[in-house]
mmCIF file of C-alpha atoms in Angstrom:
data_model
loop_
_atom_site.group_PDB
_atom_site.id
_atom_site.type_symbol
_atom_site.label_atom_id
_atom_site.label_comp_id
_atom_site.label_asym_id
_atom_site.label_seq_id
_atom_site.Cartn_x
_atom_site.Cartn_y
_atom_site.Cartn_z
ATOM 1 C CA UNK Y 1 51.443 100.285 108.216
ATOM 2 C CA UNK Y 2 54.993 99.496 108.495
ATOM 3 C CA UNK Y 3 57.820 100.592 106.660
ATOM 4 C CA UNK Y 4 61.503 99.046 106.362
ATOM 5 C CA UNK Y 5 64.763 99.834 104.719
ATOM 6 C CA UNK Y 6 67.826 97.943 103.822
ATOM 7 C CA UNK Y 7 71.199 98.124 102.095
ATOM 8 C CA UNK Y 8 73.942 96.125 100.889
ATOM 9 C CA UNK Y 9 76.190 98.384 102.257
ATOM 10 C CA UNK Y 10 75.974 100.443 105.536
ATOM 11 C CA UNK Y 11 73.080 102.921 105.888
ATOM 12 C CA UNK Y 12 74.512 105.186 108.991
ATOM 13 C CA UNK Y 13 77.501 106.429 110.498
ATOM 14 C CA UNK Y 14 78.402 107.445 113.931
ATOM 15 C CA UNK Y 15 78.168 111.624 114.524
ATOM 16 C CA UNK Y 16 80.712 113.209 116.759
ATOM 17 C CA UNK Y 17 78.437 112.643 119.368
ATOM 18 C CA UNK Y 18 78.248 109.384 118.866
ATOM 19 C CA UNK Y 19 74.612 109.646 117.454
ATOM 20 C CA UNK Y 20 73.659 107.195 114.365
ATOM 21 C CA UNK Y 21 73.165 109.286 111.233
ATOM 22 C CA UNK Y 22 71.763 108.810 107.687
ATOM 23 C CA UNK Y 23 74.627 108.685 105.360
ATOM 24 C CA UNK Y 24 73.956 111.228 102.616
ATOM 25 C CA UNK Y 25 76.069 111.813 99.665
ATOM 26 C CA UNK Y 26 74.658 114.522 97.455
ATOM 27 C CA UNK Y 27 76.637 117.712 97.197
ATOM 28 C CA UNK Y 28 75.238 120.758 98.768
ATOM 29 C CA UNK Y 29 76.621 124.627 98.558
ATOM 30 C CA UNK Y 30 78.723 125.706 101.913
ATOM 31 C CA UNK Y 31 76.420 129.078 102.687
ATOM 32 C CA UNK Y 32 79.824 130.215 104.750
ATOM 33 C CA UNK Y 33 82.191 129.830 101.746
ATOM 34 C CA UNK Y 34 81.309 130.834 98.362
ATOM 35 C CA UNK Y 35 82.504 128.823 95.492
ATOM 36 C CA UNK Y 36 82.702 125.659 98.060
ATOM 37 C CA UNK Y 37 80.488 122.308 97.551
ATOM 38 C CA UNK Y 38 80.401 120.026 100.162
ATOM 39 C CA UNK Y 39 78.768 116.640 101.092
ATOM 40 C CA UNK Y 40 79.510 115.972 104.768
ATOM 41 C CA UNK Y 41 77.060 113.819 105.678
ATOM 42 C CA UNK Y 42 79.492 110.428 105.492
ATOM 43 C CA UNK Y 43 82.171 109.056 106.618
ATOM 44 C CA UNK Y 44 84.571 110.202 104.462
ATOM 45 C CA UNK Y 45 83.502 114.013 103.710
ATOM 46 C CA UNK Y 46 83.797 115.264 99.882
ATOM 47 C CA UNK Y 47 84.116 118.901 98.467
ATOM 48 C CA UNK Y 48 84.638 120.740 95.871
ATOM 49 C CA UNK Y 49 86.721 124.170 96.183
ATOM 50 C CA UNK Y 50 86.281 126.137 93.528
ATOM 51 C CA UNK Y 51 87.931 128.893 94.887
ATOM 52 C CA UNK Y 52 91.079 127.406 95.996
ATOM 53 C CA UNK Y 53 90.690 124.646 92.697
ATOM 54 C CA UNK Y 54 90.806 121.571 94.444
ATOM 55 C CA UNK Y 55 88.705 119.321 95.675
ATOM 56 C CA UNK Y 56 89.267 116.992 98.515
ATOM 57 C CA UNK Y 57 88.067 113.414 100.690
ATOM 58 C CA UNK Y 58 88.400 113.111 104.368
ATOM 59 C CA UNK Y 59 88.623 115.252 107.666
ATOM 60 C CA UNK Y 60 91.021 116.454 110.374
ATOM 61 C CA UNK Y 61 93.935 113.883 110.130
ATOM 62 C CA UNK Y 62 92.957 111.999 107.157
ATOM 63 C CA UNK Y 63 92.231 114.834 104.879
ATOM 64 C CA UNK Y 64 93.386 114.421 101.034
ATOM 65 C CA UNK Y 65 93.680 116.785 99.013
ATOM 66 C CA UNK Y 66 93.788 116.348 94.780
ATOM 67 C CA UNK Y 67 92.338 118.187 91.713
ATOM 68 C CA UNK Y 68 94.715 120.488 93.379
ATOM 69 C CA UNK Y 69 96.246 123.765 90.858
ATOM 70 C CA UNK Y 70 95.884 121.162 87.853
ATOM 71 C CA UNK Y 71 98.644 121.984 85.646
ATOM 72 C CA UNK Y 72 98.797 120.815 81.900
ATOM 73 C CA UNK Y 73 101.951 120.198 80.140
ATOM 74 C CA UNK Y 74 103.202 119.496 77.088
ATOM 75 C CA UNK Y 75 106.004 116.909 77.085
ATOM 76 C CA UNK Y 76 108.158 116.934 73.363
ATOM 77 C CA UNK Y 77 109.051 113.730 72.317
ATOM 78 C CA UNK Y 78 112.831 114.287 73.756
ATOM 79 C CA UNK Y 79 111.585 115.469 77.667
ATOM 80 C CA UNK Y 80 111.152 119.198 77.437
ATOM 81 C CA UNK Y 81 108.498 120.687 79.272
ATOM 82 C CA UNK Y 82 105.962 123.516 78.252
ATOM 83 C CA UNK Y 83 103.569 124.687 81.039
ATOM 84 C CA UNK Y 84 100.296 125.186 78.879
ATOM 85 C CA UNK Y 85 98.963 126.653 82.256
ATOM 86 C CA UNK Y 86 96.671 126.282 85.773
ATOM 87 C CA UNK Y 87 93.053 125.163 85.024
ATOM 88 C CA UNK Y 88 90.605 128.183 85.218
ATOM 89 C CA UNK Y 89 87.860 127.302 87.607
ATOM 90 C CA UNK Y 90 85.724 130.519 87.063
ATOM 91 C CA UNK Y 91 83.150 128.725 84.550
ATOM 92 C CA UNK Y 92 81.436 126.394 86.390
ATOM 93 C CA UNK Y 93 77.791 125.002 86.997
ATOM 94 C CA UNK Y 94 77.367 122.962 90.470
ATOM 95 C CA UNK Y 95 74.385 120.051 91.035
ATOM 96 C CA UNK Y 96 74.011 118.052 93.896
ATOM 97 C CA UNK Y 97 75.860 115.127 92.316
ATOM 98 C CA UNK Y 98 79.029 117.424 91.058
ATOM 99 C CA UNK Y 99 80.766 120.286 89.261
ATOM 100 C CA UNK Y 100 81.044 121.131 85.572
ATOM 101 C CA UNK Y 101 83.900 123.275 84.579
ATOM 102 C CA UNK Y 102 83.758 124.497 80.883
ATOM 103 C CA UNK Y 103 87.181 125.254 79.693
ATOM 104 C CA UNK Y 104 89.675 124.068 82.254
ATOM 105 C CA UNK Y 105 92.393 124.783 79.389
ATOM 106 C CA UNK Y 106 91.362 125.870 76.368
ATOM 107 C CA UNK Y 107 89.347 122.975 74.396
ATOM 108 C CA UNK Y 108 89.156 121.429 77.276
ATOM 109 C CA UNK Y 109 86.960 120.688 79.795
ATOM 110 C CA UNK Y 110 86.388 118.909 83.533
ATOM 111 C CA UNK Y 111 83.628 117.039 85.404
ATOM 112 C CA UNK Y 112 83.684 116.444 88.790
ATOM 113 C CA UNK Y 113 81.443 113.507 90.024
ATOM 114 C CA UNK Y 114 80.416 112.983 93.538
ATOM 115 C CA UNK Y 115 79.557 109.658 94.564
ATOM 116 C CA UNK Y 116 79.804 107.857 98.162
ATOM 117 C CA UNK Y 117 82.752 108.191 99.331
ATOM 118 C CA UNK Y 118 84.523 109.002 95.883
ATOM 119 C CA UNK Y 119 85.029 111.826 94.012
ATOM 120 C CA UNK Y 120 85.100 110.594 90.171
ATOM 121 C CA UNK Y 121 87.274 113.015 87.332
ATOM 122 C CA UNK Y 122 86.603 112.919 84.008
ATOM 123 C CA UNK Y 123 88.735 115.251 81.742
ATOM 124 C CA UNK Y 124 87.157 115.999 78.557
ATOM 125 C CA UNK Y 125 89.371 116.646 75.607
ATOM 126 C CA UNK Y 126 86.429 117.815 73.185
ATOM 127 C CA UNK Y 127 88.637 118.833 70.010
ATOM 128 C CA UNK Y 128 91.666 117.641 67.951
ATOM 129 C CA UNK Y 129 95.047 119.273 69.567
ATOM 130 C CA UNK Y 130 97.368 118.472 66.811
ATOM 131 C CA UNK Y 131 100.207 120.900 68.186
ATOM 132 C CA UNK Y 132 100.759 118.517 70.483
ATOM 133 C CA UNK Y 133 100.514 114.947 68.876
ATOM 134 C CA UNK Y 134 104.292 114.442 68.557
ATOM 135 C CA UNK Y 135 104.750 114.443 71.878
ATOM 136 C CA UNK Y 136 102.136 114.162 75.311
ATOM 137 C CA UNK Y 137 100.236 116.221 77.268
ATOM 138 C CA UNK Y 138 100.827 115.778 80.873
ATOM 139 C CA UNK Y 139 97.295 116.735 83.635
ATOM 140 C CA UNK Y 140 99.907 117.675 87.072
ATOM 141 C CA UNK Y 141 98.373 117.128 90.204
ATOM 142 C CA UNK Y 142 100.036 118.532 93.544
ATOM 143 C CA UNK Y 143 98.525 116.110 96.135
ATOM 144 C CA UNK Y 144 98.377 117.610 99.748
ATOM 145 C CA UNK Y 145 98.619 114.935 102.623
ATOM 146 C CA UNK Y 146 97.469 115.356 106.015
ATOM 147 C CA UNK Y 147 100.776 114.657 108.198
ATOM 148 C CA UNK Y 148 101.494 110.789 108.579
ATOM 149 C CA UNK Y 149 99.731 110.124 105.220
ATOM 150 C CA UNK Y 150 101.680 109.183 101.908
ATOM 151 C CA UNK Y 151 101.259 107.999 98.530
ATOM 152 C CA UNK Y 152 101.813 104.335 97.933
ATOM 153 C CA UNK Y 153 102.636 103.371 94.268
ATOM 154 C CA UNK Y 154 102.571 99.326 93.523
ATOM 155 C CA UNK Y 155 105.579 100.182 90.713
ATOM 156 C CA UNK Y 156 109.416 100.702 90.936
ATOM 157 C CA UNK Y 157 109.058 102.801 88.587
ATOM 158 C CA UNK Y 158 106.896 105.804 89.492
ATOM 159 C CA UNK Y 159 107.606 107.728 86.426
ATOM 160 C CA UNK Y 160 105.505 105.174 84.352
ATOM 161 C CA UNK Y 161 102.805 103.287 86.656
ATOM 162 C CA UNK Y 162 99.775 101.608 85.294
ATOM 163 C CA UNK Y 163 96.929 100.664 87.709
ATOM 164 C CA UNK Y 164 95.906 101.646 91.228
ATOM 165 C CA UNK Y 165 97.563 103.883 93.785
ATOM 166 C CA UNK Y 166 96.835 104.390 97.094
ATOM 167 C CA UNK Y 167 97.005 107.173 99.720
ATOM 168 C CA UNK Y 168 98.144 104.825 103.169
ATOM 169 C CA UNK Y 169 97.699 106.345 106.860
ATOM 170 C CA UNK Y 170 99.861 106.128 109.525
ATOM 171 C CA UNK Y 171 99.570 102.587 110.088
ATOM 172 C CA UNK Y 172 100.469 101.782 106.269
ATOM 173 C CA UNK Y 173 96.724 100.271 105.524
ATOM 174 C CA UNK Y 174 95.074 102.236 102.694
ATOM 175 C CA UNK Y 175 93.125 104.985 102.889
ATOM 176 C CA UNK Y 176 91.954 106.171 99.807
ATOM 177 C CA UNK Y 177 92.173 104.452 96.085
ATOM 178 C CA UNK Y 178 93.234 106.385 93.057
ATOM 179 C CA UNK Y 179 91.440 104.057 90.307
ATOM 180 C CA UNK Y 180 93.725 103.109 87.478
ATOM 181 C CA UNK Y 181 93.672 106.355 84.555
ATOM 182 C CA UNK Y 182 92.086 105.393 81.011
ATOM 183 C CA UNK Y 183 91.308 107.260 78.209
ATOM 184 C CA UNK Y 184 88.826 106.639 75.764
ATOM 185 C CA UNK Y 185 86.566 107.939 73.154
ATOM 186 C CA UNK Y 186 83.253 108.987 74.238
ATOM 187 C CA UNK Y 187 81.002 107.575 71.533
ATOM 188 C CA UNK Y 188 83.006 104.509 71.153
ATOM 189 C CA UNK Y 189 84.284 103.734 74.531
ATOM 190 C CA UNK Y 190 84.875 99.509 74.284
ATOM 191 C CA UNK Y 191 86.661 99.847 71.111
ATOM 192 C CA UNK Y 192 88.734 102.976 71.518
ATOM 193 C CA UNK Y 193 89.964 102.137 75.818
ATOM 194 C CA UNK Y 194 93.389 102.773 76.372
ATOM 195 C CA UNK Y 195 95.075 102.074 80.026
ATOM 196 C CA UNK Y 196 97.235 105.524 80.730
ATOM 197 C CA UNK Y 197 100.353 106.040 83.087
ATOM 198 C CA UNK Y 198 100.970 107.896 85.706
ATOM 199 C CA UNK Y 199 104.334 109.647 86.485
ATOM 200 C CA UNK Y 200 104.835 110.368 90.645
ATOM 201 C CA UNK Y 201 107.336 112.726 91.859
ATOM 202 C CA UNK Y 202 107.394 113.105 95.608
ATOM 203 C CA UNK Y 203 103.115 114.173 96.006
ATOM 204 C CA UNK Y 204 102.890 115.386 92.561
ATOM 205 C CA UNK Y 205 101.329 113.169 90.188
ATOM 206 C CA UNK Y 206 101.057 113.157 86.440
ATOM 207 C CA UNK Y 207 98.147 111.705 83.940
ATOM 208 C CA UNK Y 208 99.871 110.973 80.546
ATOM 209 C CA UNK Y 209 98.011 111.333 77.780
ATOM 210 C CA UNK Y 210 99.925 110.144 74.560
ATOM 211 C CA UNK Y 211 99.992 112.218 71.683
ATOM 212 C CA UNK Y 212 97.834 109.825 69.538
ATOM 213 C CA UNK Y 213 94.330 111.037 71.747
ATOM 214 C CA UNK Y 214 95.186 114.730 70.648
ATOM 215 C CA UNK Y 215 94.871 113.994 66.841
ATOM 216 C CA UNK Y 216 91.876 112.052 65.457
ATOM 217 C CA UNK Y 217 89.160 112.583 63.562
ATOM 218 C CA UNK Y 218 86.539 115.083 64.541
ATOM 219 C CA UNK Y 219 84.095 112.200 65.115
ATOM 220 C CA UNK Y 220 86.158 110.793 68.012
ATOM 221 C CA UNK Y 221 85.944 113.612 70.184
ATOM 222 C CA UNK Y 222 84.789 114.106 73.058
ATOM 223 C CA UNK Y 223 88.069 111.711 74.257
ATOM 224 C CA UNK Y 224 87.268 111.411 78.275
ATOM 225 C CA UNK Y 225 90.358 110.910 80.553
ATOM 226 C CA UNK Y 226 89.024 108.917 83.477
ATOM 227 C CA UNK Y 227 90.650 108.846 87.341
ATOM 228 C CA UNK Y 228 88.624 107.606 90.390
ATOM 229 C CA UNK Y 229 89.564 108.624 94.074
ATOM 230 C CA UNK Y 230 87.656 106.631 96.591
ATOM 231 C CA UNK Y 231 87.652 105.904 100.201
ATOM 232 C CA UNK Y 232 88.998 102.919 100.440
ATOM 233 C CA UNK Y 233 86.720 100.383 102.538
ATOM 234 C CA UNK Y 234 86.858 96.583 103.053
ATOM 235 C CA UNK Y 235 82.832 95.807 103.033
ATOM 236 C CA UNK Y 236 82.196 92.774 100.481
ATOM 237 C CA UNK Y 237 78.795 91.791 98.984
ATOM 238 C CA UNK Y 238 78.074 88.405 98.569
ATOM 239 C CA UNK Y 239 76.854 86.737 95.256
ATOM 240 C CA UNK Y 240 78.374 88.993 91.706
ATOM 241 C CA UNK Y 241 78.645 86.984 89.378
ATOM 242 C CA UNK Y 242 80.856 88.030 86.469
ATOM 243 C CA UNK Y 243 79.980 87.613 82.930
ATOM 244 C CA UNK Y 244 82.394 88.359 80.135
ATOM 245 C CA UNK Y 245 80.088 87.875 77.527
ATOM 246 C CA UNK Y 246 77.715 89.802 78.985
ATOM 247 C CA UNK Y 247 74.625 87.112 79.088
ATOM 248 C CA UNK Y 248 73.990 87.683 82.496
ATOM 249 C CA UNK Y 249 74.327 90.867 84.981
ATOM 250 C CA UNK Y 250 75.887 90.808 88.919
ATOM 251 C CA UNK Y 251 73.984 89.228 91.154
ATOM 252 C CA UNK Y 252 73.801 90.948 94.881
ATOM 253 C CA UNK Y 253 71.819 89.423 97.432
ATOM 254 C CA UNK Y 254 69.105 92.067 99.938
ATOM 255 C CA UNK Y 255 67.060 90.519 101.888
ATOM 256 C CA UNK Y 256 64.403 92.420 103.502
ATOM 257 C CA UNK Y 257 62.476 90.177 105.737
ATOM 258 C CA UNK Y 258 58.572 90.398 105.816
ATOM 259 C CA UNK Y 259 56.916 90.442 109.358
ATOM 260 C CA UNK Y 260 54.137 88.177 109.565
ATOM 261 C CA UNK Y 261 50.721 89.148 108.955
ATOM 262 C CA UNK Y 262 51.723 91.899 106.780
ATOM 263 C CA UNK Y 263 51.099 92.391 102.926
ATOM 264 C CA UNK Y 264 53.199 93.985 100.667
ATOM 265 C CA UNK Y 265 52.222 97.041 99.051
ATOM 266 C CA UNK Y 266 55.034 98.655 97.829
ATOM 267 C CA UNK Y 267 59.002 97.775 97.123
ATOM 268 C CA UNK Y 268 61.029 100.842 95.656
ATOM 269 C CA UNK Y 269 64.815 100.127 94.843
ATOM 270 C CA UNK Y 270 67.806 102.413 94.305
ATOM 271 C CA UNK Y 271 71.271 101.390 93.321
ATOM 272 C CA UNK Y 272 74.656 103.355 92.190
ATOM 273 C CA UNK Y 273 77.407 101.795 90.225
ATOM 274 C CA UNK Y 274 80.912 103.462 89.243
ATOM 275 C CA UNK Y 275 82.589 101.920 86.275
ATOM 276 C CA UNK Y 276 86.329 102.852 86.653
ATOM 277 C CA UNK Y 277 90.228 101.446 85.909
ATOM 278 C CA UNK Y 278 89.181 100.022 82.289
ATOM 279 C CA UNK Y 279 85.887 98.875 83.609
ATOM 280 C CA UNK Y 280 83.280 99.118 80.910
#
């Protein structure tokens, strides 16, 4: 009997020992820190503080920190702020692919999605906020940078950037990704897709969410406000093919190689896909 494995992508990492490991992404509880969610077993560690209220990619020197004392704010149509608070991280429920906090701010609540390498946020406005329609409510972000790393935005004009940022280490290559924000009604999420701004100031970074998502009709909401932070990596796949009209799906190549003499008796797969920066 033989068994074999293979993966588009990499299937190990080095230890500090320089052992091969099994890369492993799920989320597990840290039995030394209450409140903490980690998945370690990669190359670019992920977890979840719900204590502190962050949650963070990364190790030693190339630790990021984001989800970090969310703030929302309420911007009027002529600039003045209104702190509407910190997100309350006390009611939670934790799996081993993420954490589900009810009631962030009231009405509104936050997912936390682990996948390899990537942590994926999803803010969920679930009710109308008309109070605020005339103007926009601001999610703040206080990014923490391990020394020599800094936030790299593509646009002169930080205070309204639409598309990817990146977190670049000493050497100025990226790091991490921070996927393009969108916003979009649940139940209707091709026809409703908007493309959202961020504002950057220094490490703190703002997801503007126009005042038109805070008053529809009931039926639209849950609206989900959607950032991505990934570890950024330069492994390709050969063979997607892209269909816009949706007639035919990507295409990646695995070959697993049969030794002779040998007959098949049993081929399980297993695949993730994130869909993220207007990506339906």
């Amino acid at each position: 009997e033989v068994m074999m494995q293979t993966g588009s992508g990499p299937l190990h990492y080095r230890g500090a020992n320089g052992e091969w490991l099994t890369i492993k992404s799920r989320l597990r509880p840290d039995n030394a820190r209450a409140g903490v969610f980690t998945a370690n077993e990669q190359p670019a560690p992920v977890t979840i503080d719900i204590q502190n209220r962050l949650s963070s990619i990364g190790k030693d020197a190339r630790s990021f920190q984001f989800n970090n004392n969310l703030e929302l704010v309420f911007v009027n149509a002529d600039g003045t702020e209104q702190n509407l608070g910190v997100a309350d991280f006390s009611h939670y429920t934790a799996g081993d692919d993420g954490v589900y906090i009810t009631n962030a701010w009231p009405g509104i609540d936050a997912e936390m999605l682990v996948v390899r390498g990537a942590v994926k946020t999803n803010f969920l406005i679930n009710h109308a906020l008309p109070a605020y329609a005339s103007g926009s409510l601001h999610i703040r972000d206080h990014f923490k940078l391990s020394d020599g790393l800094r936030l790299n935005v593509h646009d002169e004009d930080k205070k309204h950037h639409r598309g990817n940022m990146y977190i670049n280490g000493p050497k100025g290559a990226p790091l991490y990704e921070i996927s393009a924000a969108v916003a979009f009604e649940k139940a209707a999420g091709r026809s409703s897709l908007r493309m959202l701004e961020y504002a950057a100031e220094g490490n703190t970074v703002d997801i503007v969410v126009p005042g038109n998502f805070l008053n529809r009709a009931a039926a639209s909401y849950p609206v989900v406000i959607d950032p991505l932070v990934s570890f950024a990596t330069s492994t390709t796949i050969a063979g997607p093919k892209y269909s816009p009209t949706w007639t035919s799906g990507c295409t990646y190549n695995n070959a697993a190689t049969v030794p002779a003499r040998v007959t098949v008796t049993d081929v399980q797969f297993t695949f993730q896909y994130v869909a993220s920066g207007g990506a339906l």
